[in-house]
Each structure stands twice: as structure tokens, then as C-alpha cells.
Amino acid sequence: MRAIRRIGLRAVVLAAMLAAPLAGIFAGPASAATPTWTVATLPVPSGSTSPLTLTSVSCVSSTSCVAVGGTGSAVATETLVSGKWSVATLPVPSGASSPALISVSCSSSTSCVAVGHDTSGGTTVPLAYTLSGGTWQVDTESMPSGATSAFLAGVSCVSATQCYAVGTASTGPIDAIPNGPTSWAVGSLPVPSGATSPYLTGVS
């Protein structure tokens, strides 16, 4: 049985919601020696008319971070390289609407995984992206057996090929493990006796 540890909050850098389509905020300690937070305006996706909300961030060094989020109709990343932030809009799966990214984990500056959910045919389904060689690509995830809806809420990677994600389906808590370069195997987790509406929000 896989061991799972639920966490309430794990953050080294704080990502905040963009207050307007043309402005954004990112706060982070100036350095380890001087724990003073600084605020920077971030770029937004070209042509965006909706606020971009950042929901998760992962840093592999003090000068290399990736933050993920969305506008409600699109998902995007903000990438910090050597003190400069850049924004990129990610491709959306065919037929999907309302995509959202909830968590991101990077094992290096060029290897990250982001997870969340989208809506396909009126059903909420798991969503995952993999950053490999500088390019983000949409992954393929299955629905847990018997589930009518599911989403992924947390992911942790220790290497480019070793990641573990957790979330919740209509049937209860779920996990997901990569079973190929761009595909994931999604399964159901056991539920404690007597528990009602269990869910998982993070993993480390």
C-alpha cells in the first residue's frame, strides 16, 4: 500500500492572484540572509481579458521557479529564470472547458509536472501537464473505475520520472502515477472505516 501524508500547506514562495488583466503580484523573500518579502508585477498572457489566478509554485533554486494558474478558460505558467519572469499559455485538451491547475512540482529547472482538472462533456476530469526539455505537453489520465468525476489536487516529484499525485473522485480519494512519458494511471485509495466525504489536497 502506498503511504500518503496529507499536508495542509507547503510553500516556500507565495503566489498571489492577479488583481487585473494587465497587472499581477508575486512575493518572495529577497534572500535567505535577509528574509524580506519583495513584490513584483508579473506579465500576463497575451490578449487575456480575464484575471490570471496563480494557485501553486515550485522552486528548485533561489533563481528558478515555476508558478501555475488559470483564467477560467485557459491555463498558464509563470517561469522565473535568473530574476526575470515570463508567462506562457498552455494547450488545452480537445473538447475541454474551464481548465484549472491546482498544484505544480519541479525536480529541476527543465522538469515539472502540474495537475488539476478540466470539464469534458459536462464531467470534471483529471488534468496533468509535463514540462520536458523546455516544452509543456498535455498528459493523458484515466478516470478511476466507477467514478463519475475526478480531479487532482496535489503532486510531488523527486525526479523527471518519479512523481506522485493525489486528488478526489466521486468515489473517494485517488492517486495517480506516471505509466509513460505523457500518461498517468489513476486509481482509488482505501477509505477509513466510517469516514464520509474523504478527500486529499496535497502530497509531499
PDB file of C-alpha atoms in Angstrom:
ATOM      1  CA  MET A   1       0.000   0.000   0.000  1.00  0.00           C
ATOM      2  CA  ARG A   2       1.312   3.427  -0.855  1.00  0.00           C
ATOM      3  CA  ALA A   3       1.893   5.659   2.123  1.00  0.00           C
ATOM      4  CA  ILE A   4       0.210   9.024   1.874  1.00  0.00           C
ATOM      5  CA  ARG A   5       0.768  12.030   4.061  1.00  0.00           C
ATOM      6  CA  ARG A   6      -1.782  14.762   3.924  1.00  0.00           C
ATOM      7  CA  ILE A   7      -0.469  18.284   4.331  1.00  0.00           C
ATOM      8  CA  GLY A   8      -2.369  21.463   4.949  1.00  0.00           C
ATOM      9  CA  LEU A   9       0.144  23.918   3.461  1.00  0.00           C
ATOM     10  CA  ARG A  10       3.603  23.652   1.948  1.00  0.00           C
ATOM     11  CA  ALA A  11       5.068  26.813   0.464  1.00  0.00           C
ATOM     12  CA  VAL A  12       8.426  28.484   0.084  1.00  0.00           C
ATOM     13  CA  VAL A  13       7.199  31.277  -2.127  1.00  0.00           C
ATOM     14  CA  LEU A  14       3.779  32.890  -2.147  1.00  0.00           C
ATOM     15  CA  ALA A  15       1.872  33.360  -5.383  1.00  0.00           C
ATOM     16  CA  ALA A  16      -0.978  35.866  -5.280  1.00  0.00           C
ATOM     17  CA  MET A  17      -3.958  36.463  -7.523  1.00  0.00           C
ATOM     18  CA  LEU A  18      -3.508  38.934 -10.331  1.00  0.00           C
ATOM     19  CA  ALA A  19      -5.738  41.852  -9.452  1.00  0.00           C
ATOM     20  CA  ALA A  20      -6.424  42.886 -13.055  1.00  0.00           C
ATOM     21  CA  PRO A  21      -5.858  41.517 -16.565  1.00  0.00           C
ATOM     22  CA  LEU A  22      -2.808  43.756 -17.014  1.00  0.00           C
ATOM     23  CA  ALA A  23      -1.175  43.500 -13.616  1.00  0.00           C
ATOM     24  CA  GLY A  24      -0.052  40.824 -11.218  1.00  0.00           C
ATOM     25  CA  ILE A  25       1.763  40.257  -7.980  1.00  0.00           C
ATOM     26  CA  PHE A  26       4.420  37.844  -6.873  1.00  0.00           C
ATOM     27  CA  ALA A  27       6.001  37.996  -3.453  1.00  0.00           C
ATOM     28  CA  GLY A  28       9.131  36.235  -2.285  1.00  0.00           C
ATOM     29  CA  PRO A  29      11.983  36.583   0.197  1.00  0.00           C
ATOM     30  CA  ALA A  30      14.796  38.749  -1.153  1.00  0.00           C
ATOM     31  CA  SER A  31      17.342  36.233   0.152  1.00  0.00           C
ATOM     32  CA  ALA A  32      17.813  33.627   2.832  1.00  0.00           C
ATOM     33  CA  ALA A  33      20.073  36.001   4.777  1.00  0.00           C
ATOM     34  CA  THR A  34      17.532  38.833   4.748  1.00  0.00           C
ATOM     35  CA  PRO A  35      14.010  37.362   4.960  1.00  0.00           C
ATOM     36  CA  THR A  36      12.331  40.428   3.493  1.00  0.00           C
ATOM     37  CA  TRP A  37       9.488  39.955   1.042  1.00  0.00           C
ATOM     38  CA  THR A  38       9.524  41.818  -2.250  1.00  0.00           C
ATOM     39  CA  VAL A  39       6.618  42.369  -4.647  1.00  0.00           C
ATOM     40  CA  ALA A  40       6.869  42.251  -8.432  1.00  0.00           C
ATOM     41  CA  THR A  41       4.396  42.807 -11.243  1.00  0.00           C
ATOM     42  CA  LEU A  42       4.154  39.726 -13.451  1.00  0.00           C
ATOM     43  CA  PRO A  43       3.420  39.516 -17.167  1.00  0.00           C
ATOM     44  CA  VAL A  44       0.025  38.168 -18.243  1.00  0.00           C
ATOM     45  CA  PRO A  45      -0.909  36.033 -21.258  1.00  0.00           C
ATOM     46  CA  SER A  46      -1.110  37.979 -24.498  1.00  0.00           C
ATOM     47  CA  GLY A  47      -4.677  39.018 -25.318  1.00  0.00           C
ATOM     48  CA  SER A  48      -6.035  37.930 -21.942  1.00  0.00           C
ATOM     49  CA  THR A  49      -9.125  39.821 -20.767  1.00  0.00           C
ATOM     50  CA  SER A  50      -9.618  37.875 -17.533  1.00  0.00           C
ATOM     51  CA  PRO A  51      -7.554  37.951 -14.334  1.00  0.00           C
ATOM     52  CA  LEU A  52      -4.922  35.234 -14.017  1.00  0.00           C
ATOM     53  CA  THR A  53      -5.022  33.451 -10.662  1.00  0.00           C
ATOM     54  CA  LEU A  54      -1.840  31.675  -9.583  1.00  0.00           C
ATOM     55  CA  THR A  55      -2.525  28.659  -7.375  1.00  0.00           C
ATOM     56  CA  SER A  56       0.803  26.899  -6.819  1.00  0.00           C
ATOM     57  CA  VAL A  57       4.550  27.422  -7.126  1.00  0.00           C
ATOM     58  CA  SER A  58       7.635  25.207  -7.083  1.00  0.00           C
ATOM     59  CA  CYS A  59      11.258  26.400  -6.839  1.00  0.00           C
ATOM     60  CA  VAL A  60      14.416  24.381  -7.411  1.00  0.00           C
ATOM     61  CA  SER A  61      16.707  27.294  -6.516  1.00  0.00           C
ATOM     62  CA  SER A  62      16.514  30.946  -5.478  1.00  0.00           C
ATOM     63  CA  THR A  63      16.519  31.978  -9.157  1.00  0.00           C
ATOM     64  CA  SER A  64      14.438  29.211 -10.748  1.00  0.00           C
ATOM     65  CA  CYS A  65      10.707  28.856 -10.036  1.00  0.00           C
ATOM     66  CA  VAL A  66       7.525  27.866 -11.860  1.00  0.00           C
ATOM     67  CA  ALA A  67       4.056  29.076 -10.846  1.00  0.00           C
ATOM     68  CA  VAL A  68       0.822  27.784 -12.395  1.00  0.00           C
ATOM     69  CA  GLY A  69      -2.736  29.050 -12.591  1.00  0.00           C
ATOM     70  CA  GLY A  70      -5.510  29.976 -14.952  1.00  0.00           C
ATOM     71  CA  THR A  71      -8.071  32.483 -16.168  1.00  0.00           C
ATOM     72  CA  GLY A  72     -11.111  30.199 -16.108  1.00  0.00           C
ATOM     73  CA  SER A  73     -10.893  29.443 -19.820  1.00  0.00           C
ATOM     74  CA  ALA A  74      -7.134  28.906 -20.120  1.00  0.00           C
ATOM     75  CA  VAL A  75      -4.200  27.681 -18.026  1.00  0.00           C
ATOM     76  CA  ALA A  76      -0.812  29.336 -17.869  1.00  0.00           C
ATOM     77  CA  THR A  77       2.611  29.228 -16.259  1.00  0.00           C
ATOM     78  CA  GLU A  78       4.851  31.971 -14.901  1.00  0.00           C
ATOM     79  CA  THR A  79       8.524  30.989 -15.010  1.00  0.00           C
ATOM     80  CA  LEU A  80      11.339  32.702 -13.128  1.00  0.00           C
ATOM     81  CA  VAL A  81      14.793  32.407 -14.708  1.00  0.00           C
ATOM     82  CA  SER A  82      17.693  34.450 -13.332  1.00  0.00           C
ATOM     83  CA  GLY A  83      15.439  37.086 -11.814  1.00  0.00           C
ATOM     84  CA  LYS A  84      13.077  37.547 -14.780  1.00  0.00           C
ATOM     85  CA  TRP A  85       9.510  36.240 -15.014  1.00  0.00           C
ATOM     86  CA  SER A  86       7.945  35.101 -18.286  1.00  0.00           C
ATOM     87  CA  VAL A  87       4.399  33.871 -18.977  1.00  0.00           C
ATOM     88  CA  ALA A  88       3.161  31.102 -21.268  1.00  0.00           C
ATOM     89  CA  THR A  89      -0.333  29.820 -22.078  1.00  0.00           C
ATOM     90  CA  LEU A  90      -0.588  26.032 -22.136  1.00  0.00           C
ATOM     91  CA  PRO A  91      -2.500  23.982 -24.707  1.00  0.00           C
ATOM     92  CA  VAL A  92      -5.945  22.795 -23.611  1.00  0.00           C
ATOM     93  CA  PRO A  93      -7.150  19.245 -24.325  1.00  0.00           C
ATOM     94  CA  SER A  94      -9.560  18.969 -27.230  1.00  0.00           C
ATOM     95  CA  GLY A  95     -13.155  19.408 -26.089  1.00  0.00           C
ATOM     96  CA  ALA A  96     -12.165  20.667 -22.644  1.00  0.00           C
ATOM     97  CA  SER A  97     -13.615  23.725 -20.944  1.00  0.00           C
ATOM     98  CA  SER A  98     -12.873  25.501 -17.662  1.00  0.00           C
ATOM     99  CA  PRO A  99      -9.383  24.007 -17.210  1.00  0.00           C
ATOM    100  CA  ALA A 100      -7.658  24.701 -13.887  1.00  0.00           C
ATOM    101  CA  LEU A 101      -4.236  23.896 -12.460  1.00  0.00           C
ATOM    102  CA  ILE A 102      -4.030  23.410  -8.700  1.00  0.00           C
ATOM    103  CA  SER A 103      -0.514  22.131  -7.967  1.00  0.00           C
ATOM    104  CA  VAL A 104       2.946  22.038  -9.535  1.00  0.00           C
ATOM    105  CA  SER A 105       6.174  20.251  -8.604  1.00  0.00           C
ATOM    106  CA  CYS A 106       9.574  20.646 -10.260  1.00  0.00           C
ATOM    107  CA  SER A 107      12.519  18.291  -9.833  1.00  0.00           C
ATOM    108  CA  SER A 108      14.784  20.550 -11.935  1.00  0.00           C
ATOM    109  CA  SER A 109      14.567  23.799 -13.873  1.00  0.00           C
ATOM    110  CA  THR A 110      13.531  21.872 -17.002  1.00  0.00           C
ATOM    111  CA  SER A 111      11.369  19.119 -15.476  1.00  0.00           C
ATOM    112  CA  CYS A 112       7.994  19.880 -13.850  1.00  0.00           C
ATOM    113  CA  VAL A 113       4.525  18.388 -13.514  1.00  0.00           C
ATOM    114  CA  ALA A 114       1.336  20.388 -12.977  1.00  0.00           C
ATOM    115  CA  VAL A 115      -2.045  18.864 -12.104  1.00  0.00           C
ATOM    116  CA  GLY A 116      -5.644  19.987 -11.765  1.00  0.00           C
ATOM    117  CA  HIS A 117      -8.884  19.377 -13.637  1.00  0.00           C
ATOM    118  CA  ASP A 118     -10.977  20.362 -16.618  1.00  0.00           C
ATOM    119  CA  THR A 119     -14.524  19.780 -17.815  1.00  0.00           C
ATOM    120  CA  SER A 120     -15.192  17.456 -20.731  1.00  0.00           C
ATOM    121  CA  GLY A 121     -18.742  16.716 -21.841  1.00  0.00           C
ATOM    122  CA  GLY A 122     -20.056  18.191 -18.605  1.00  0.00           C
ATOM    123  CA  THR A 123     -17.838  15.914 -16.472  1.00  0.00           C
ATOM    124  CA  THR A 124     -14.942  17.044 -14.264  1.00  0.00           C
ATOM    125  CA  VAL A 125     -11.869  15.012 -15.212  1.00  0.00           C
ATOM    126  CA  PRO A 126      -8.220  14.935 -14.065  1.00  0.00           C
ATOM    127  CA  LEU A 127      -5.776  17.216 -15.890  1.00  0.00           C
ATOM    128  CA  ALA A 128      -1.974  16.976 -15.946  1.00  0.00           C
ATOM    129  CA  TYR A 129       0.873  18.649 -17.820  1.00  0.00           C
ATOM    130  CA  THR A 130       4.527  17.681 -18.051  1.00  0.00           C
ATOM    131  CA  LEU A 131       7.414  20.068 -18.721  1.00  0.00           C
ATOM    132  CA  SER A 132      10.192  18.239 -20.523  1.00  0.00           C
ATOM    133  CA  GLY A 133      13.029  19.792 -22.493  1.00  0.00           C
ATOM    134  CA  GLY A 134      11.516  23.246 -22.166  1.00  0.00           C
ATOM    135  CA  THR A 135       8.087  22.294 -23.603  1.00  0.00           C
ATOM    136  CA  TRP A 136       4.820  21.756 -21.748  1.00  0.00           C
ATOM    137  CA  GLN A 137       2.601  18.967 -23.034  1.00  0.00           C
ATOM    138  CA  VAL A 138      -0.828  17.687 -22.039  1.00  0.00           C
ATOM    139  CA  ASP A 139      -0.798  14.255 -20.420  1.00  0.00           C
ATOM    140  CA  THR A 140      -3.402  11.510 -20.658  1.00  0.00           C
ATOM    141  CA  GLU A 141      -5.160  10.398 -17.459  1.00  0.00           C
ATOM    142  CA  SER A 142      -7.792   7.751 -16.920  1.00  0.00           C
ATOM    143  CA  MET A 143     -10.878   8.062 -14.724  1.00  0.00           C
ATOM    144  CA  PRO A 144     -10.939   5.850 -11.626  1.00  0.00           C
ATOM    145  CA  SER A 145     -13.157   2.806 -12.000  1.00  0.00           C
ATOM    146  CA  GLY A 146     -16.766   3.639 -11.185  1.00  0.00           C
ATOM    147  CA  ALA A 147     -16.159   7.391 -10.796  1.00  0.00           C
ATOM    148  CA  THR A 148     -18.353   9.988 -12.472  1.00  0.00           C
ATOM    149  CA  SER A 149     -15.993  12.896 -11.748  1.00  0.00           C
ATOM    150  CA  ALA A 150     -12.433  13.360 -10.504  1.00  0.00           C
ATOM    151  CA  PHE A 151      -9.686  15.940 -10.074  1.00  0.00           C
ATOM    152  CA  LEU A 152      -6.050  16.043  -8.982  1.00  0.00           C
ATOM    153  CA  ALA A 153      -5.122  18.488  -6.220  1.00  0.00           C
ATOM    154  CA  GLY A 154      -1.506  17.778  -5.310  1.00  0.00           C
ATOM    155  CA  VAL A 155       1.660  16.452  -6.911  1.00  0.00           C
ATOM    156  CA  SER A 156       5.219  15.794  -5.755  1.00  0.00           C
ATOM    157  CA  CYS A 157       8.187  14.857  -7.963  1.00  0.00           C
ATOM    158  CA  VAL A 158      11.626  13.691  -6.866  1.00  0.00           C
ATOM    159  CA  SER A 159      12.883  13.204 -10.429  1.00  0.00           C
ATOM    160  CA  ALA A 160      11.701  13.630 -14.012  1.00  0.00           C
ATOM    161  CA  THR A 161      10.205  10.122 -13.988  1.00  0.00           C
ATOM    162  CA  GLN A 162       9.182   9.726 -10.329  1.00  0.00           C
ATOM    163  CA  CYS A 163       6.065  11.684  -9.435  1.00  0.00           C
ATOM    164  CA  TYR A 164       3.023  11.007  -7.292  1.00  0.00           C
ATOM    165  CA  ALA A 165      -0.282  12.874  -7.444  1.00  0.00           C
ATOM    166  CA  VAL A 166      -3.383  12.757  -5.282  1.00  0.00           C
ATOM    167  CA  GLY A 167      -6.916  14.070  -5.561  1.00  0.00           C
ATOM    168  CA  THR A 168     -10.549  13.208  -5.134  1.00  0.00           C
ATOM    169  CA  ALA A 169     -13.201  11.482  -7.226  1.00  0.00           C
ATOM    170  CA  SER A 170     -16.904  10.926  -6.771  1.00  0.00           C
ATOM    171  CA  THR A 171     -15.906   7.553  -5.323  1.00  0.00           C
ATOM    172  CA  GLY A 172     -13.396   8.962  -2.802  1.00  0.00           C
ATOM    173  CA  PRO A 173      -9.686   9.809  -2.667  1.00  0.00           C
ATOM    174  CA  ILE A 174      -7.497   8.866  -5.650  1.00  0.00           C
ATOM    175  CA  ASP A 175      -3.841   8.750  -6.609  1.00  0.00           C
ATOM    176  CA  ALA A 176      -2.024   8.927  -9.927  1.00  0.00           C
ATOM    177  CA  ILE A 177       1.378   7.614 -11.028  1.00  0.00           C
ATOM    178  CA  PRO A 178       3.055   8.157 -14.410  1.00  0.00           C
ATOM    179  CA  ASN A 179       2.977   4.999 -16.538  1.00  0.00           C
ATOM    180  CA  GLY A 180       4.662   6.562 -19.557  1.00  0.00           C
ATOM    181  CA  PRO A 181       6.232   9.843 -20.722  1.00  0.00           C
ATOM    182  CA  THR A 182       2.845  11.587 -21.022  1.00  0.00           C
ATOM    183  CA  SER A 183       0.314   9.240 -19.419  1.00  0.00           C
ATOM    184  CA  TRP A 184      -0.851   8.534 -15.871  1.00  0.00           C
ATOM    185  CA  ALA A 185      -2.504   5.592 -14.170  1.00  0.00           C
ATOM    186  CA  VAL A 186      -5.242   6.800 -11.827  1.00  0.00           C
ATOM    187  CA  GLY A 187      -6.525   4.580  -9.043  1.00  0.00           C
ATOM    188  CA  SER A 188      -8.768   4.668  -5.981  1.00  0.00           C
ATOM    189  CA  LEU A 189      -7.376   4.715  -2.449  1.00  0.00           C
ATOM    190  CA  PRO A 190      -8.851   2.938   0.581  1.00  0.00           C
ATOM    191  CA  VAL A 191     -11.214   4.934   2.790  1.00  0.00           C
ATOM    192  CA  PRO A 192     -11.054   4.729   6.610  1.00  0.00           C
ATOM    193  CA  SER A 193     -13.929   2.831   8.166  1.00  0.00           C
ATOM    194  CA  GLY A 194     -16.828   5.153   8.956  1.00  0.00           C
ATOM    195  CA  ALA A 195     -15.370   8.091   7.006  1.00  0.00           C
ATOM    196  CA  THR A 196     -17.692  10.261   4.944  1.00  0.00           C
ATOM    197  CA  SER A 197     -16.621  12.515   2.040  1.00  0.00           C
ATOM    198  CA  PRO A 198     -12.848  11.965   2.437  1.00  0.00           C
ATOM    199  CA  TYR A 199     -10.581  13.990   0.163  1.00  0.00           C
ATOM    200  CA  LEU A 200      -6.874  14.683  -0.395  1.00  0.00           C
ATOM    201  CA  THR A 201      -5.435  18.130  -1.065  1.00  0.00           C
ATOM    202  CA  GLY A 202      -1.654  17.692  -1.043  1.00  0.00           C
ATOM    203  CA  VAL A 203       1.269  15.286  -1.039  1.00  0.00           C
ATOM    204  CA  SER A 204       4.982  15.508  -0.250  1.00  0.00           C
TER     205      SER A 204
END
